[in-house]
């Protein structure tokens, strides 16, 4: 009995002195996670809680503990090499998890970078398409206005040419004014939209000034051609352009042409009335107002000769009036 009691006490001391980390991994597994202890540790704690009063009283309990331990086969603590191997596996698993997390983060960052680059390219393409669309629509509008102005001006110039530059006709003047309106309005809209939507069109200041000068030179060339045609002199020789606004230059020239046309028409009517009055005076034989040496028109001279032949057989009437004595 004494031998068995000593063996039991030694077994209990070994179980009591065994650390928790030395407990088999299988026994520690799920119970430690659930907050429970392994059975060997529980038995050791229960046995240690009983006080050792006398040698006789402890002999029975030692025998029972020995039998229980013999039945339960208390496991021996694992060696340090096995513990080191477990820690190495844990560290390896942690490193693998960390490397997988780093790889996943890198892949996510690369995917986000690719998406950002694609979004930036799509945004740049969208902005470029909008700028080109607005730029081409503005140029197309300007060309439409200029084409209508050139057509109206061409018809107006053709109507002017029928009169051999003898002033302006009302139809030609109206068409020239219409052409001036088309070209002027188109140029003004073109320049305004360039200034207004310069950022959307993505134009630099050099491009802005280049397009404005292009439109301004087109208008200046058209004004030069029309003014030169109306005045039959080059525009640079006309000093009135320096004192008049360029917008009112062409209307002033057309108004001046209309006034000249009306003046020429009045002069033609006056000359025609004078000739008709002289013919009537000569037919009536009133020669008092005819000056000396004044030649009569051929038709009037023939009519006077024929009239004198029928009235009197005297000498023929000469074309000029004889001097009075």
PDB file of C-alpha atoms in Angstrom:
ATOM      1  CA  UNK A   1       0.000   0.000   0.000  1.00  0.00           C
ATOM      2  CA  UNK A   2       2.816   2.362   0.790  1.00  0.00           C
ATOM      3  CA  UNK A   3       4.404   1.804  -2.585  1.00  0.00           C
ATOM      4  CA  UNK A   4       1.237   2.452  -4.444  1.00  0.00           C
ATOM      5  CA  UNK A   5       0.601   5.600  -2.429  1.00  0.00           C
ATOM      6  CA  UNK A   6       4.049   6.931  -3.251  1.00  0.00           C
ATOM      7  CA  UNK A   7       3.528   6.224  -6.928  1.00  0.00           C
ATOM      8  CA  UNK A   8       0.152   7.994  -6.863  1.00  0.00           C
ATOM      9  CA  UNK A   9       1.579  11.035  -5.075  1.00  0.00           C
ATOM     10  CA  UNK A  10       4.411  11.282  -7.568  1.00  0.00           C
ATOM     11  CA  UNK A  11       1.913  11.045 -10.438  1.00  0.00           C
ATOM     12  CA  UNK A  12      -0.209  13.775  -8.914  1.00  0.00           C
ATOM     13  CA  UNK A  13       2.807  16.007  -8.444  1.00  0.00           C
ATOM     14  CA  UNK A  14       3.824  15.445 -12.064  1.00  0.00           C
ATOM     15  CA  UNK A  15       0.313  16.261 -13.248  1.00  0.00           C
ATOM     16  CA  UNK A  16       0.202  19.346 -10.975  1.00  0.00           C
ATOM     17  CA  UNK A  17       3.581  20.599 -12.138  1.00  0.00           C
ATOM     18  CA  UNK A  18       2.766  20.040 -15.813  1.00  0.00           C
ATOM     19  CA  UNK A  19       2.162  23.419 -17.543  1.00  0.00           C
ATOM     20  CA  UNK A  20      -0.890  24.084 -19.606  1.00  0.00           C
ATOM     21  CA  UNK A  21       1.203  24.494 -22.712  1.00  0.00           C
ATOM     22  CA  UNK A  22       2.604  21.004 -22.236  1.00  0.00           C
ATOM     23  CA  UNK A  23      -0.817  19.444 -22.438  1.00  0.00           C
ATOM     24  CA  UNK A  24      -1.334  17.551 -25.691  1.00  0.00           C
ATOM     25  CA  UNK A  25      -2.549  19.663 -28.498  1.00  0.00           C
ATOM     26  CA  UNK A  26      -5.468  17.407 -29.201  1.00  0.00           C
ATOM     27  CA  UNK A  27      -6.646  17.618 -25.613  1.00  0.00           C
ATOM     28  CA  UNK A  28      -6.332  21.415 -25.617  1.00  0.00           C
ATOM     29  CA  UNK A  29      -8.092  21.884 -28.926  1.00  0.00           C
ATOM     30  CA  UNK A  30     -11.767  22.650 -28.779  1.00  0.00           C
ATOM     31  CA  UNK A  31     -12.110  22.657 -25.013  1.00  0.00           C
ATOM     32  CA  UNK A  32      -9.696  25.530 -24.583  1.00  0.00           C
ATOM     33  CA  UNK A  33     -11.608  27.477 -27.194  1.00  0.00           C
ATOM     34  CA  UNK A  34     -14.856  26.871 -25.353  1.00  0.00           C
ATOM     35  CA  UNK A  35     -13.335  27.994 -22.043  1.00  0.00           C
ATOM     36  CA  UNK A  36     -12.919  24.425 -20.592  1.00  0.00           C
ATOM     37  CA  UNK A  37      -9.832  22.685 -19.232  1.00  0.00           C
ATOM     38  CA  UNK A  38      -8.479  19.251 -20.184  1.00  0.00           C
ATOM     39  CA  UNK A  39      -9.545  16.307 -17.992  1.00  0.00           C
ATOM     40  CA  UNK A  40      -6.027  15.690 -16.682  1.00  0.00           C
ATOM     41  CA  UNK A  41      -5.761  19.228 -15.359  1.00  0.00           C
ATOM     42  CA  UNK A  42      -9.234  18.998 -13.784  1.00  0.00           C
ATOM     43  CA  UNK A  43      -8.348  15.754 -12.007  1.00  0.00           C
ATOM     44  CA  UNK A  44      -5.075  17.193 -10.808  1.00  0.00           C
ATOM     45  CA  UNK A  45      -6.791  20.232  -9.373  1.00  0.00           C
ATOM     46  CA  UNK A  46      -9.424  18.128  -7.619  1.00  0.00           C
ATOM     47  CA  UNK A  47      -6.839  15.871  -6.074  1.00  0.00           C
ATOM     48  CA  UNK A  48      -4.722  18.807  -4.951  1.00  0.00           C
ATOM     49  CA  UNK A  49      -7.713  20.365  -3.245  1.00  0.00           C
ATOM     50  CA  UNK A  50      -7.946  17.469  -0.719  1.00  0.00           C
ATOM     51  CA  UNK A  51      -5.801  18.231   2.416  1.00  0.00           C
ATOM     52  CA  UNK A  52      -3.128  15.705   3.445  1.00  0.00           C
ATOM     53  CA  UNK A  53      -3.976  15.206   7.130  1.00  0.00           C
ATOM     54  CA  UNK A  54      -2.632  11.837   8.048  1.00  0.00           C
ATOM     55  CA  UNK A  55      -0.716   9.128   6.350  1.00  0.00           C
ATOM     56  CA  UNK A  56      -3.495   6.646   6.971  1.00  0.00           C
ATOM     57  CA  UNK A  57      -6.240   8.773   5.612  1.00  0.00           C
ATOM     58  CA  UNK A  58      -4.325   9.577   2.492  1.00  0.00           C
ATOM     59  CA  UNK A  59      -3.552   6.017   1.683  1.00  0.00           C
ATOM     60  CA  UNK A  60      -7.067   5.227   0.540  1.00  0.00           C
ATOM     61  CA  UNK A  61      -7.414   8.348  -1.511  1.00  0.00           C
ATOM     62  CA  UNK A  62      -3.974   7.818  -3.007  1.00  0.00           C
ATOM     63  CA  UNK A  63      -4.944   4.292  -3.956  1.00  0.00           C
ATOM     64  CA  UNK A  64      -8.165   5.539  -5.582  1.00  0.00           C
ATOM     65  CA  UNK A  65      -6.264   8.278  -7.392  1.00  0.00           C
ATOM     66  CA  UNK A  66      -3.682   5.785  -8.564  1.00  0.00           C
ATOM     67  CA  UNK A  67      -6.385   3.512  -9.864  1.00  0.00           C
ATOM     68  CA  UNK A  68      -8.070   6.414 -11.628  1.00  0.00           C
ATOM     69  CA  UNK A  69      -4.822   7.605 -13.067  1.00  0.00           C
ATOM     70  CA  UNK A  70      -4.022   4.122 -14.150  1.00  0.00           C
ATOM     71  CA  UNK A  71      -7.370   3.851 -15.821  1.00  0.00           C
ATOM     72  CA  UNK A  72      -7.183   7.348 -17.360  1.00  0.00           C
ATOM     73  CA  UNK A  73      -3.520   6.820 -18.319  1.00  0.00           C
ATOM     74  CA  UNK A  74      -2.215  10.254 -17.594  1.00  0.00           C
ATOM     75  CA  UNK A  75      -0.313  11.471 -20.649  1.00  0.00           C
ATOM     76  CA  UNK A  76       3.236  12.590 -20.335  1.00  0.00           C
ATOM     77  CA  UNK A  77       4.188  16.146 -21.261  1.00  0.00           C
ATOM     78  CA  UNK A  78       5.426  16.594 -24.781  1.00  0.00           C
ATOM     79  CA  UNK A  79       9.024  17.372 -25.516  1.00  0.00           C
ATOM     80  CA  UNK A  80      10.423  20.864 -26.371  1.00  0.00           C
ATOM     81  CA  UNK A  81      11.187  19.888 -29.996  1.00  0.00           C
ATOM     82  CA  UNK A  82       7.545  19.062 -30.587  1.00  0.00           C
ATOM     83  CA  UNK A  83       6.509  22.408 -29.091  1.00  0.00           C
ATOM     84  CA  UNK A  84       9.016  24.275 -31.270  1.00  0.00           C
ATOM     85  CA  UNK A  85       7.679  22.487 -34.336  1.00  0.00           C
ATOM     86  CA  UNK A  86       4.149  23.611 -33.534  1.00  0.00           C
ATOM     87  CA  UNK A  87       5.226  27.209 -33.090  1.00  0.00           C
ATOM     88  CA  UNK A  88       7.098  27.087 -36.395  1.00  0.00           C
ATOM     89  CA  UNK A  89       3.963  25.851 -38.141  1.00  0.00           C
ATOM     90  CA  UNK A  90       1.915  28.635 -36.570  1.00  0.00           C
ATOM     91  CA  UNK A  91       4.448  31.252 -37.654  1.00  0.00           C
ATOM     92  CA  UNK A  92       4.473  29.785 -41.122  1.00  0.00           C
ATOM     93  CA  UNK A  93       0.694  29.936 -41.336  1.00  0.00           C
ATOM     94  CA  UNK A  94       0.746  33.546 -40.152  1.00  0.00           C
ATOM     95  CA  UNK A  95       3.351  34.445 -42.757  1.00  0.00           C
ATOM     96  CA  UNK A  96       1.327  32.722 -45.476  1.00  0.00           C
ATOM     97  CA  UNK A  97      -1.779  34.638 -44.418  1.00  0.00           C
ATOM     98  CA  UNK A  98       0.138  37.903 -44.387  1.00  0.00           C
ATOM     99  CA  UNK A  99       1.607  37.244 -47.823  1.00  0.00           C
ATOM    100  CA  UNK A 100      -1.835  36.361 -49.176  1.00  0.00           C
ATOM    101  CA  UNK A 101      -3.263  39.553 -47.699  1.00  0.00           C
ATOM    102  CA  UNK A 102      -0.422  41.597 -49.235  1.00  0.00           C
ATOM    103  CA  UNK A 103      -0.973  39.960 -52.624  1.00  0.00           C
ATOM    104  CA  UNK A 104      -4.709  40.605 -52.436  1.00  0.00           C
ATOM    105  CA  UNK A 105      -4.057  44.244 -51.504  1.00  0.00           C
ATOM    106  CA  UNK A 106      -1.630  44.591 -54.420  1.00  0.00           C
ATOM    107  CA  UNK A 107      -4.136  43.085 -56.821  1.00  0.00           C
ATOM    108  CA  UNK A 108      -6.877  45.375 -55.533  1.00  0.00           C
ATOM    109  CA  UNK A 109      -4.570  48.406 -55.865  1.00  0.00           C
ATOM    110  CA  UNK A 110      -3.620  47.396 -59.412  1.00  0.00           C
ATOM    111  CA  UNK A 111      -7.272  46.921 -60.326  1.00  0.00           C
ATOM    112  CA  UNK A 112      -8.149  50.324 -58.857  1.00  0.00           C
ATOM    113  CA  UNK A 113      -5.240  51.931 -60.726  1.00  0.00           C
ATOM    114  CA  UNK A 114      -6.363  50.353 -63.999  1.00  0.00           C
ATOM    115  CA  UNK A 115      -9.925  51.517 -63.401  1.00  0.00           C
ATOM    116  CA  UNK A 116      -8.686  55.037 -62.611  1.00  0.00           C
ATOM    117  CA  UNK A 117      -6.563  55.121 -65.785  1.00  0.00           C
ATOM    118  CA  UNK A 118      -9.475  53.860 -67.881  1.00  0.00           C
ATOM    119  CA  UNK A 119     -11.809  56.437 -66.322  1.00  0.00           C
ATOM    120  CA  UNK A 120      -9.271  59.225 -66.970  1.00  0.00           C
ATOM    121  CA  UNK A 121      -8.864  58.134 -70.597  1.00  0.00           C
ATOM    122  CA  UNK A 122     -12.633  57.984 -71.064  1.00  0.00           C
ATOM    123  CA  UNK A 123     -13.016  61.438 -69.505  1.00  0.00           C
ATOM    124  CA  UNK A 124     -10.282  62.863 -71.741  1.00  0.00           C
ATOM    125  CA  UNK A 125     -11.856  61.291 -74.830  1.00  0.00           C
ATOM    126  CA  UNK A 126     -15.277  62.655 -73.844  1.00  0.00           C
ATOM    127  CA  UNK A 127     -13.875  66.162 -73.341  1.00  0.00           C
ATOM    128  CA  UNK A 128     -12.000  65.996 -76.635  1.00  0.00           C
ATOM    129  CA  UNK A 129     -15.127  64.864 -78.467  1.00  0.00           C
ATOM    130  CA  UNK A 130     -17.150  67.690 -76.942  1.00  0.00           C
ATOM    131  CA  UNK A 131     -14.512  70.289 -77.811  1.00  0.00           C
ATOM    132  CA  UNK A 132     -14.186  69.101 -81.410  1.00  0.00           C
ATOM    133  CA  UNK A 133     -17.961  68.940 -81.829  1.00  0.00           C
ATOM    134  CA  UNK A 134     -18.429  72.488 -80.563  1.00  0.00           C
ATOM    135  CA  UNK A 135     -15.493  73.764 -82.615  1.00  0.00           C
ATOM    136  CA  UNK A 136     -16.674  72.174 -85.858  1.00  0.00           C
ATOM    137  CA  UNK A 137     -20.270  73.288 -85.312  1.00  0.00           C
ATOM    138  CA  UNK A 138     -19.085  76.871 -84.786  1.00  0.00           C
ATOM    139  CA  UNK A 139     -16.970  76.787 -87.950  1.00  0.00           C
ATOM    140  CA  UNK A 140     -19.807  75.194 -89.922  1.00  0.00           C
ATOM    141  CA  UNK A 141     -22.193  77.926 -88.764  1.00  0.00           C
ATOM    142  CA  UNK A 142     -19.688  80.602 -89.794  1.00  0.00           C
ATOM    143  CA  UNK A 143     -19.218  79.007 -93.214  1.00  0.00           C
ATOM    144  CA  UNK A 144     -22.989  78.862 -93.751  1.00  0.00           C
ATOM    145  CA  UNK A 145     -23.355  82.559 -92.955  1.00  0.00           C
ATOM    146  CA  UNK A 146     -20.388  83.446 -95.164  1.00  0.00           C
ATOM    147  CA  UNK A 147     -21.697  81.339 -98.072  1.00  0.00           C
ATOM    148  CA  UNK A 148     -25.081  83.049 -97.971  1.00  0.00           C
ATOM    149  CA  UNK A 149     -23.372  86.438 -97.821  1.00  0.00           C
ATOM    150  CA  UNK A 150     -21.135  85.679-100.787  1.00  0.00           C
ATOM    151  CA  UNK A 151     -24.071  84.450-102.886  1.00  0.00           C
ATOM    152  CA  UNK A 152     -26.122  87.552-102.128  1.00  0.00           C
ATOM    153  CA  UNK A 153     -23.140  89.788-102.855  1.00  0.00           C
ATOM    154  CA  UNK A 154     -22.437  88.040-106.155  1.00  0.00           C
ATOM    155  CA  UNK A 155     -26.004  88.584-107.366  1.00  0.00           C
ATOM    156  CA  UNK A 156     -25.895  92.202-106.229  1.00  0.00           C
ATOM    157  CA  UNK A 157     -22.612  92.811-108.068  1.00  0.00           C
ATOM    158  CA  UNK A 158     -24.091  91.257-111.213  1.00  0.00           C
ATOM    159  CA  UNK A 159     -27.020  93.658-111.034  1.00  0.00           C
ATOM    160  CA  UNK A 160     -24.614  96.549-110.613  1.00  0.00           C
ATOM    161  CA  UNK A 161     -22.593  95.431-113.622  1.00  0.00           C
ATOM    162  CA  UNK A 162     -25.647  95.682-115.890  1.00  0.00           C
ATOM    163  CA  UNK A 163     -25.664  99.454-115.401  1.00  0.00           C
ATOM    164  CA  UNK A 164     -21.956  99.834-116.305  1.00  0.00           C
ATOM    165  CA  UNK A 165     -21.109 101.392-112.939  1.00  0.00           C
ATOM    166  CA  UNK A 166     -23.589 104.227-113.405  1.00  0.00           C
ATOM    167  CA  UNK A 167     -24.671 104.336-109.801  1.00  0.00           C
ATOM    168  CA  UNK A 168     -26.510 101.774-107.711  1.00  0.00           C
ATOM    169  CA  UNK A 169     -29.754 100.004-108.405  1.00  0.00           C
ATOM    170  CA  UNK A 170     -32.154  99.371-105.570  1.00  0.00           C
ATOM    171  CA  UNK A 171     -32.192  95.595-106.136  1.00  0.00           C
ATOM    172  CA  UNK A 172     -28.400  95.373-106.255  1.00  0.00           C
ATOM    173  CA  UNK A 173     -28.112  97.573-103.182  1.00  0.00           C
ATOM    174  CA  UNK A 174     -30.542  95.372-101.262  1.00  0.00           C
ATOM    175  CA  UNK A 175     -28.663  92.198-102.142  1.00  0.00           C
ATOM    176  CA  UNK A 176     -25.348  93.750-101.173  1.00  0.00           C
ATOM    177  CA  UNK A 177     -26.786  94.834 -97.853  1.00  0.00           C
ATOM    178  CA  UNK A 178     -28.141  91.312 -97.360  1.00  0.00           C
ATOM    179  CA  UNK A 179     -24.710  89.855 -98.085  1.00  0.00           C
ATOM    180  CA  UNK A 180     -23.111  92.306 -95.683  1.00  0.00           C
ATOM    181  CA  UNK A 181     -25.610  91.280 -93.009  1.00  0.00           C
ATOM    182  CA  UNK A 182     -24.900  87.575 -93.507  1.00  0.00           C
ATOM    183  CA  UNK A 183     -21.134  87.951 -93.380  1.00  0.00           C
ATOM    184  CA  UNK A 184     -21.179  90.476 -90.533  1.00  0.00           C
ATOM    185  CA  UNK A 185     -23.525  88.452 -88.325  1.00  0.00           C
ATOM    186  CA  UNK A 186     -21.661  85.213 -89.045  1.00  0.00           C
ATOM    187  CA  UNK A 187     -18.314  86.781 -88.162  1.00  0.00           C
ATOM    188  CA  UNK A 188     -19.678  88.328 -84.946  1.00  0.00           C
ATOM    189  CA  UNK A 189     -21.214  85.016 -83.802  1.00  0.00           C
ATOM    190  CA  UNK A 190     -18.049  83.113 -84.657  1.00  0.00           C
ATOM    191  CA  UNK A 191     -15.870  85.456 -82.590  1.00  0.00           C
ATOM    192  CA  UNK A 192     -18.356  85.542 -79.679  1.00  0.00           C
ATOM    193  CA  UNK A 193     -18.588  81.754 -79.390  1.00  0.00           C
ATOM    194  CA  UNK A 194     -14.811  81.440 -79.482  1.00  0.00           C
ATOM    195  CA  UNK A 195     -14.484  83.842 -76.537  1.00  0.00           C
ATOM    196  CA  UNK A 196     -17.458  82.340 -74.684  1.00  0.00           C
ATOM    197  CA  UNK A 197     -16.572  78.634 -74.971  1.00  0.00           C
ATOM    198  CA  UNK A 198     -12.788  78.844 -75.123  1.00  0.00           C
ATOM    199  CA  UNK A 199     -12.325  76.459 -72.171  1.00  0.00           C
ATOM    200  CA  UNK A 200     -14.754  73.879 -73.535  1.00  0.00           C
ATOM    201  CA  UNK A 201     -13.109  74.026 -76.964  1.00  0.00           C
ATOM    202  CA  UNK A 202      -9.699  73.694 -75.246  1.00  0.00           C
ATOM    203  CA  UNK A 203      -8.225  76.564 -77.258  1.00  0.00           C
ATOM    204  CA  UNK A 204      -5.128  78.465 -76.237  1.00  0.00           C
ATOM    205  CA  UNK A 205      -4.901  82.226 -76.552  1.00  0.00           C
ATOM    206  CA  UNK A 206      -2.757  81.838 -79.663  1.00  0.00           C
ATOM    207  CA  UNK A 207      -5.476  79.734 -81.310  1.00  0.00           C
ATOM    208  CA  UNK A 208      -8.130  82.251 -80.233  1.00  0.00           C
ATOM    209  CA  UNK A 209      -6.304  85.192 -81.790  1.00  0.00           C
ATOM    210  CA  UNK A 210      -5.544  83.135 -84.906  1.00  0.00           C
ATOM    211  CA  UNK A 211      -9.187  82.231 -85.524  1.00  0.00           C
ATOM    212  CA  UNK A 212     -10.352  85.783 -84.802  1.00  0.00           C
ATOM    213  CA  UNK A 213      -7.823  87.228 -87.237  1.00  0.00           C
ATOM    214  CA  UNK A 214      -8.919  84.684 -89.835  1.00  0.00           C
ATOM    215  CA  UNK A 215     -12.564  85.774 -89.555  1.00  0.00           C
ATOM    216  CA  UNK A 216     -11.628  89.474 -89.460  1.00  0.00           C
ATOM    217  CA  UNK A 217      -9.443  89.182 -92.566  1.00  0.00           C
ATOM    218  CA  UNK A 218     -12.291  87.493 -94.442  1.00  0.00           C
ATOM    219  CA  UNK A 219     -14.645  90.356 -93.610  1.00  0.00           C
ATOM    220  CA  UNK A 220     -11.993  92.958 -94.502  1.00  0.00           C
ATOM    221  CA  UNK A 221     -11.317  91.350 -97.891  1.00  0.00           C
ATOM    222  CA  UNK A 222     -15.029  91.247 -98.680  1.00  0.00           C
ATOM    223  CA  UNK A 223     -15.461  94.911 -97.741  1.00  0.00           C
ATOM    224  CA  UNK A 224     -12.421  95.847 -99.825  1.00  0.00           C
ATOM    225  CA  UNK A 225     -13.741  94.039-102.886  1.00  0.00           C
ATOM    226  CA  UNK A 226     -17.255  95.488-102.655  1.00  0.00           C
ATOM    227  CA  UNK A 227     -16.076  99.021-101.919  1.00  0.00           C
ATOM    228  CA  UNK A 228     -13.565  98.879-104.757  1.00  0.00           C
ATOM    229  CA  UNK A 229     -16.285  97.727-107.138  1.00  0.00           C
ATOM    230  CA  UNK A 230     -18.659 100.474-106.081  1.00  0.00           C
ATOM    231  CA  UNK A 231     -16.117 103.280-106.277  1.00  0.00           C
ATOM    232  CA  UNK A 232     -13.960 101.839-109.086  1.00  0.00           C
ATOM    233  CA  UNK A 233     -10.870 102.793-107.067  1.00  0.00           C
ATOM    234  CA  UNK A 234      -8.825 100.765-104.580  1.00  0.00           C
ATOM    235  CA  UNK A 235      -9.983 101.063-101.014  1.00  0.00           C
ATOM    236  CA  UNK A 236      -6.582 102.110 -99.694  1.00  0.00           C
ATOM    237  CA  UNK A 237      -6.789 105.313-101.791  1.00  0.00           C
ATOM    238  CA  UNK A 238     -10.035 106.327-100.143  1.00  0.00           C
ATOM    239  CA  UNK A 239      -9.355 108.444 -97.060  1.00  0.00           C
ATOM    240  CA  UNK A 240     -12.996 108.473 -95.976  1.00  0.00           C
ATOM    241  CA  UNK A 241     -12.578 105.031 -94.466  1.00  0.00           C
ATOM    242  CA  UNK A 242     -10.341 106.560 -91.795  1.00  0.00           C
ATOM    243  CA  UNK A 243     -13.107 108.882 -90.610  1.00  0.00           C
ATOM    244  CA  UNK A 244     -16.053 106.454 -90.827  1.00  0.00           C
ATOM    245  CA  UNK A 245     -16.803 103.314 -88.841  1.00  0.00           C
ATOM    246  CA  UNK A 246     -16.257 100.143 -90.815  1.00  0.00           C
ATOM    247  CA  UNK A 247     -19.802  98.963 -90.057  1.00  0.00           C
ATOM    248  CA  UNK A 248     -21.366 102.048 -91.668  1.00  0.00           C
ATOM    249  CA  UNK A 249     -18.944 102.262 -94.581  1.00  0.00           C
ATOM    250  CA  UNK A 250     -20.800  99.985 -96.973  1.00  0.00           C
ATOM    251  CA  UNK A 251     -24.285 101.385 -96.217  1.00  0.00           C
ATOM    252  CA  UNK A 252     -22.891 104.895 -96.754  1.00  0.00           C
ATOM    253  CA  UNK A 253     -21.428 103.864-100.092  1.00  0.00           C
ATOM    254  CA  UNK A 254     -24.690 102.286-101.216  1.00  0.00           C
ATOM    255  CA  UNK A 255     -26.659 105.355-100.157  1.00  0.00           C
ATOM    256  CA  UNK A 256     -24.226 107.546-102.044  1.00  0.00           C
ATOM    257  CA  UNK A 257     -24.652 105.357-105.121  1.00  0.00           C
ATOM    258  CA  UNK A 258     -28.427 105.621-104.926  1.00  0.00           C
ATOM    259  CA  UNK A 259     -28.180 109.415-104.690  1.00  0.00           C
ATOM    260  CA  UNK A 260     -25.861 109.498-107.693  1.00  0.00           C
ATOM    261  CA  UNK A 261     -28.226 107.294-109.656  1.00  0.00           C
ATOM    262  CA  UNK A 262     -31.137 109.607-108.905  1.00  0.00           C
ATOM    263  CA  UNK A 263     -29.045 112.647-109.830  1.00  0.00           C
ATOM    264  CA  UNK A 264     -28.043 111.075-113.152  1.00  0.00           C
ATOM    265  CA  UNK A 265     -31.648 110.238-113.841  1.00  0.00           C
ATOM    266  CA  UNK A 266     -32.687 113.835-113.179  1.00  0.00           C
ATOM    267  CA  UNK A 267     -29.935 115.105-115.458  1.00  0.00           C
ATOM    268  CA  UNK A 268     -31.072 112.803-118.254  1.00  0.00           C
ATOM    269  CA  UNK A 269     -34.659 113.962-117.855  1.00  0.00           C
ATOM    270  CA  UNK A 270     -33.603 117.623-117.902  1.00  0.00           C
ATOM    271  CA  UNK A 271     -31.511 117.144-121.022  1.00  0.00           C
ATOM    272  CA  UNK A 272     -34.365 115.331-122.726  1.00  0.00           C
ATOM    273  CA  UNK A 273     -36.820 118.112-121.868  1.00  0.00           C
ATOM    274  CA  UNK A 274     -34.400 120.769-123.187  1.00  0.00           C
ATOM    275  CA  UNK A 275     -33.977 118.960-126.484  1.00  0.00           C
ATOM    276  CA  UNK A 276     -37.686 118.514-126.873  1.00  0.00           C
ATOM    277  CA  UNK A 277     -38.324 122.186-126.169  1.00  0.00           C
ATOM    278  CA  UNK A 278     -35.763 123.310-128.745  1.00  0.00           C
ATOM    279  CA  UNK A 279     -37.305 121.054-131.355  1.00  0.00           C
ATOM    280  CA  UNK A 280     -40.721 122.468-130.686  1.00  0.00           C
ATOM    281  CA  UNK A 281     -39.435 126.044-130.929  1.00  0.00           C
ATOM    282  CA  UNK A 282     -37.663 125.322-134.180  1.00  0.00           C
ATOM    283  CA  UNK A 283     -40.779 123.723-135.635  1.00  0.00           C
ATOM    284  CA  UNK A 284     -42.852 126.764-134.727  1.00  0.00           C
ATOM    285  CA  UNK A 285     -40.220 129.058-136.333  1.00  0.00           C
ATOM    286  CA  UNK A 286     -39.317 130.780-133.088  1.00  0.00           C
ATOM    287  CA  UNK A 287     -35.612 131.497-133.507  1.00  0.00           C
ATOM    288  CA  UNK A 288     -35.295 134.362-131.131  1.00  0.00           C
ATOM    289  CA  UNK A 289     -33.724 132.311-128.355  1.00  0.00           C
ATOM    290  CA  UNK A 290     -31.264 130.467-130.634  1.00  0.00           C
ATOM    291  CA  UNK A 291     -27.775 131.881-130.288  1.00  0.00           C
ATOM    292  CA  UNK A 292     -25.427 132.706-133.195  1.00  0.00           C
ATOM    293  CA  UNK A 293     -23.384 129.842-134.532  1.00  0.00           C
ATOM    294  CA  UNK A 294     -25.393 127.256-132.569  1.00  0.00           C
ATOM    295  CA  UNK A 295     -25.764 124.028-134.482  1.00  0.00           C
ATOM    296  CA  UNK A 296     -29.108 122.317-134.564  1.00  0.00           C
ATOM    297  CA  UNK A 297     -29.556 118.577-134.184  1.00  0.00           C
ATOM    298  CA  UNK A 298     -29.681 116.660-137.532  1.00  0.00           C
ATOM    299  CA  UNK A 299     -33.309 115.637-137.098  1.00  0.00           C
ATOM    300  CA  UNK A 300     -34.363 119.184-136.277  1.00  0.00           C
ATOM    301  CA  UNK A 301     -32.399 120.556-139.255  1.00  0.00           C
ATOM    302  CA  UNK A 302     -34.057 118.078-141.635  1.00  0.00           C
ATOM    303  CA  UNK A 303     -37.517 118.947-140.327  1.00  0.00           C
ATOM    304  CA  UNK A 304     -36.852 122.676-140.785  1.00  0.00           C
ATOM    305  CA  UNK A 305     -35.588 122.209-144.353  1.00  0.00           C
ATOM    306  CA  UNK A 306     -38.639 120.158-145.278  1.00  0.00           C
ATOM    307  CA  UNK A 307     -40.991 122.696-143.759  1.00  0.00           C
ATOM    308  CA  UNK A 308     -39.415 125.645-145.610  1.00  0.00           C
ATOM    309  CA  UNK A 309     -39.510 123.808-148.933  1.00  0.00           C
ATOM    310  CA  UNK A 310     -43.254 123.330-148.619  1.00  0.00           C
ATOM    311  CA  UNK A 311     -43.998 126.876-147.497  1.00  0.00           C
ATOM    312  CA  UNK A 312     -41.726 129.140-149.665  1.00  0.00           C
ATOM    313  CA  UNK A 313     -39.529 128.616-152.781  1.00  0.00           C
ATOM    314  CA  UNK A 314     -36.729 130.731-151.258  1.00  0.00           C
ATOM    315  CA  UNK A 315     -33.174 129.630-150.491  1.00  0.00           C
ATOM    316  CA  UNK A 316     -32.658 126.614-148.301  1.00  0.00           C
ATOM    317  CA  UNK A 317     -32.188 126.994-144.601  1.00  0.00           C
ATOM    318  CA  UNK A 318     -28.714 126.266-143.399  1.00  0.00           C
ATOM    319  CA  UNK A 319     -27.933 124.450-140.226  1.00  0.00           C
ATOM    320  CA  UNK A 320     -26.600 127.505-138.425  1.00  0.00           C
ATOM    321  CA  UNK A 321     -28.262 130.848-137.741  1.00  0.00           C
ATOM    322  CA  UNK A 322     -26.837 133.763-139.862  1.00  0.00           C
ATOM    323  CA  UNK A 323     -25.533 136.758-138.005  1.00  0.00           C
ATOM    324  CA  UNK A 324     -27.994 139.599-137.670  1.00  0.00           C
ATOM    325  CA  UNK A 325     -27.125 142.935-139.325  1.00  0.00           C
TER     326      UNK A 325
END
